[in-house]
Tab-separated table of C-alpha atoms in Angstrom:
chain	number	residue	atom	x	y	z
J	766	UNK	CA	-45.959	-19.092	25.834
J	767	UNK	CA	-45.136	-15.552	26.223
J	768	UNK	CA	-47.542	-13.350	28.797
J	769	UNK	CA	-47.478	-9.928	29.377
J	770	UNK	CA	-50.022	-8.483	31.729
J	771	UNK	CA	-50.196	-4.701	33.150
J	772	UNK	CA	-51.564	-2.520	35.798
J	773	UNK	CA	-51.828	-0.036	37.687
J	774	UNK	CA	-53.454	2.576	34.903
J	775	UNK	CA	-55.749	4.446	36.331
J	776	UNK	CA	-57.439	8.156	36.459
J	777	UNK	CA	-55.203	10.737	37.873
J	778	UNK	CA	-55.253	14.674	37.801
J	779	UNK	CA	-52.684	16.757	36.023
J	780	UNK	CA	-49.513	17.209	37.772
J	781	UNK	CA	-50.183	13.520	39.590
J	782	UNK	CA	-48.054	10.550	39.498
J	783	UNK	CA	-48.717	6.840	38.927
J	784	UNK	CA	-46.613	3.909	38.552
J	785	UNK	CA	-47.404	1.014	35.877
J	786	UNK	CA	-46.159	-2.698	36.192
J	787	UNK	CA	-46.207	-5.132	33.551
J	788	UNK	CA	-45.352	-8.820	34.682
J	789	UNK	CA	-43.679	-10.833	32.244
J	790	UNK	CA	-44.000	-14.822	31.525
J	791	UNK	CA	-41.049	-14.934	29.812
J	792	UNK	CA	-38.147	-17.475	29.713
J	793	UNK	CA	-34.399	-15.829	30.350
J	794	UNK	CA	-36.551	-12.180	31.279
J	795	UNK	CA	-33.637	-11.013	32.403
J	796	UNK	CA	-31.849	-10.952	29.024
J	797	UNK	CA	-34.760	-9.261	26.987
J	798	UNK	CA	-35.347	-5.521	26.413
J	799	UNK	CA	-38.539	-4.871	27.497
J	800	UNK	CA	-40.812	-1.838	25.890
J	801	UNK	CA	-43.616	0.406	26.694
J	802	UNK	CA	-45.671	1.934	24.031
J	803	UNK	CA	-49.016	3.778	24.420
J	804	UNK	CA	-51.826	4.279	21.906
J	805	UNK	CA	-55.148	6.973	21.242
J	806	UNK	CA	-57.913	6.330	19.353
J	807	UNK	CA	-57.228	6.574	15.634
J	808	UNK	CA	-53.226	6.850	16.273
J	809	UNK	CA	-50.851	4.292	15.721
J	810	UNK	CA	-49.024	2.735	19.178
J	811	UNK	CA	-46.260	5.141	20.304
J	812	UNK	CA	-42.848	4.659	21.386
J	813	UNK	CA	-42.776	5.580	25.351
J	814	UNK	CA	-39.613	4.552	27.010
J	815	UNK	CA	-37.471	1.032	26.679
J	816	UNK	CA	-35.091	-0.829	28.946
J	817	UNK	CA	-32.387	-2.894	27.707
J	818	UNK	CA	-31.980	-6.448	29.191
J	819	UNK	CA	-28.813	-5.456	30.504
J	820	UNK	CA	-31.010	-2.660	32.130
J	821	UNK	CA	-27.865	-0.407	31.594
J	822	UNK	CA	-29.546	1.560	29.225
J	823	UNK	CA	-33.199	3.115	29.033
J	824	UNK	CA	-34.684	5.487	26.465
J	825	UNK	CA	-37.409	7.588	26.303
J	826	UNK	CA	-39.783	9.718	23.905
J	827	UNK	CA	-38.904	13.635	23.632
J	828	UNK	CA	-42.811	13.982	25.458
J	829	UNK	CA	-41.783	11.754	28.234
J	830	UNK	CA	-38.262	12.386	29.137
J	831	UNK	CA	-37.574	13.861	32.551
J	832	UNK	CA	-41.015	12.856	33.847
J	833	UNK	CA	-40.813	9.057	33.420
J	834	UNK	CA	-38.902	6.180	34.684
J	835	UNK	CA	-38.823	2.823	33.260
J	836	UNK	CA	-37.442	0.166	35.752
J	837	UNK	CA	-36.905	-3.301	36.331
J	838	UNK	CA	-36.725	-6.188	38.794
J	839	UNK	CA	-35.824	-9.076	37.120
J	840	UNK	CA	-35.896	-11.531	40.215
J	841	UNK	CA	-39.832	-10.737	39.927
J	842	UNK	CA	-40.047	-10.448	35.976
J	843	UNK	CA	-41.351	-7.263	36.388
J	844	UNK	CA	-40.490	-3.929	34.403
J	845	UNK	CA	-42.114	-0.693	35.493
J	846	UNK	CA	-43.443	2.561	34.199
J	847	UNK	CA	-43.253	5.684	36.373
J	848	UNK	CA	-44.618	8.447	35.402
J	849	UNK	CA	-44.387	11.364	37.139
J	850	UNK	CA	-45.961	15.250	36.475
J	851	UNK	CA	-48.509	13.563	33.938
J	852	UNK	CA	-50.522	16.158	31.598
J	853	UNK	CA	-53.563	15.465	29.804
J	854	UNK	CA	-52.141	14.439	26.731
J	855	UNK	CA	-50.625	11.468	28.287
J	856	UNK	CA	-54.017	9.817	28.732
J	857	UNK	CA	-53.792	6.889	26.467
J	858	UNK	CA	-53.883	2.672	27.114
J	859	UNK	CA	-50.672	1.560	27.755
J	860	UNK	CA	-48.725	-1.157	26.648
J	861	UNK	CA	-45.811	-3.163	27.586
J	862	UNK	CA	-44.019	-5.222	24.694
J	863	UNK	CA	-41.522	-7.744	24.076
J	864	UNK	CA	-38.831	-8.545	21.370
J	865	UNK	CA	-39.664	-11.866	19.695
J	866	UNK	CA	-35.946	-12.951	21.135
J	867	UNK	CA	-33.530	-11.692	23.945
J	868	UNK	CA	-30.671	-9.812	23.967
J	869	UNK	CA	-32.061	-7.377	21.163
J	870	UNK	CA	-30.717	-3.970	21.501
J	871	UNK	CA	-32.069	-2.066	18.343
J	872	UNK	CA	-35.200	-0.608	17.323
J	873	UNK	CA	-36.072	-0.301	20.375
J	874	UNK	CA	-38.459	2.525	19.915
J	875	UNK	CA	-40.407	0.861	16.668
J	876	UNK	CA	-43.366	-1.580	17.710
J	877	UNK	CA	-42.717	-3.081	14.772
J	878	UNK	CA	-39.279	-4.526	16.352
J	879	UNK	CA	-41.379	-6.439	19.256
J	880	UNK	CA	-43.991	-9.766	18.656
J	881	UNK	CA	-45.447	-9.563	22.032
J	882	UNK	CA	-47.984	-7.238	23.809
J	883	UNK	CA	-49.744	-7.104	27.389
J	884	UNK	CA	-53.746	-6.236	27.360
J	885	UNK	CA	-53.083	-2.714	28.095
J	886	UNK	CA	-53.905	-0.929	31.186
J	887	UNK	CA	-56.193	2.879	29.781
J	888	UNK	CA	-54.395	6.177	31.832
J	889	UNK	CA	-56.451	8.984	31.677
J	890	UNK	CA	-55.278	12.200	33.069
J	891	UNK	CA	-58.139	14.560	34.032
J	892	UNK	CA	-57.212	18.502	33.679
C-alpha cells in the first residue's frame, strides 16, 4: 500500500521561505519520479516541480522556477519542496504525487500521469 504524507506547510510572509517534505511508503522509492502539485479553491491541481527517480533531472512550473527546489533523499524516502522568495499567489495546499509504477519519466507535469496523492499540507503566504 502506497502512503504519501506531507508537512511542513505553514503561514509565512511574502519574501519568506519554507521547506515541504513528503515521506513516501513506497517499494523501490528510489526508482520512482516523485511530483508536487498544488491546488486553489475552484482550480484544478497544478503542476509545481518533479524529480525523476534517477534524481538527475527536476522540472519546474514557469511561476516557480528560480525560487524552488525539489530534492530528494532516497535512503529516508523522502522528496522535498523548497521554496524560497514565496508571493501571495503561491498560497495553495500542496501535494506530493506518485506514478502508479517506477521508472516513469514522462508526463511528468500532468496529474493525470500519477495514481497516488499525500493529504496535502495548505501554504498560505500572507502579504
Amino acid at each position: 500500500q502506497v502512503q504519501l504524507v506531507e508537512s511542513g506547510g505553514g503561514l509565512v510572509q511574502a519574501g519568506g521561505s519554507l521547506r515541504l517534505s513528503c515521506a513516501a511508503s513506497i517499494y523501490n522509492f528510489r526508482i520512482y519520479t516523485m511530483g508536487w502539485f498544488r491546488q486553489t479553491p475552484g482550480k484544478e491541481r497544478e503542476f509545481v516541480a518533479a524529480i525523476t527517480w534517477s534524481s538527475s533531472n527536476t522540472y519546474y512550473a514557469d511561476s516557480v522556477k528560480g525560487r524552488f527546489t525539489v530534492s530528494r533523499d532516497n535512503p529516508k524516502n523522502t522528496v522535498y519542496l523548497q521554496m524560497n522568495s514565496l508571493k501571495p499567489e503561491d498560497t495553495a495546499v500542496y501535494y506530493c504525487a506518485a506514478p502508479p509504477r517506477p521508472q516513469i519519466n514522462y508526463g511528468m507535469a500532468s496529474a493525470s500521469s500519477y495514481d497516488y496523492w499525500g493529504q496535502g499540507t495548505q501554504v498560505t503566504v500572507s502579504s
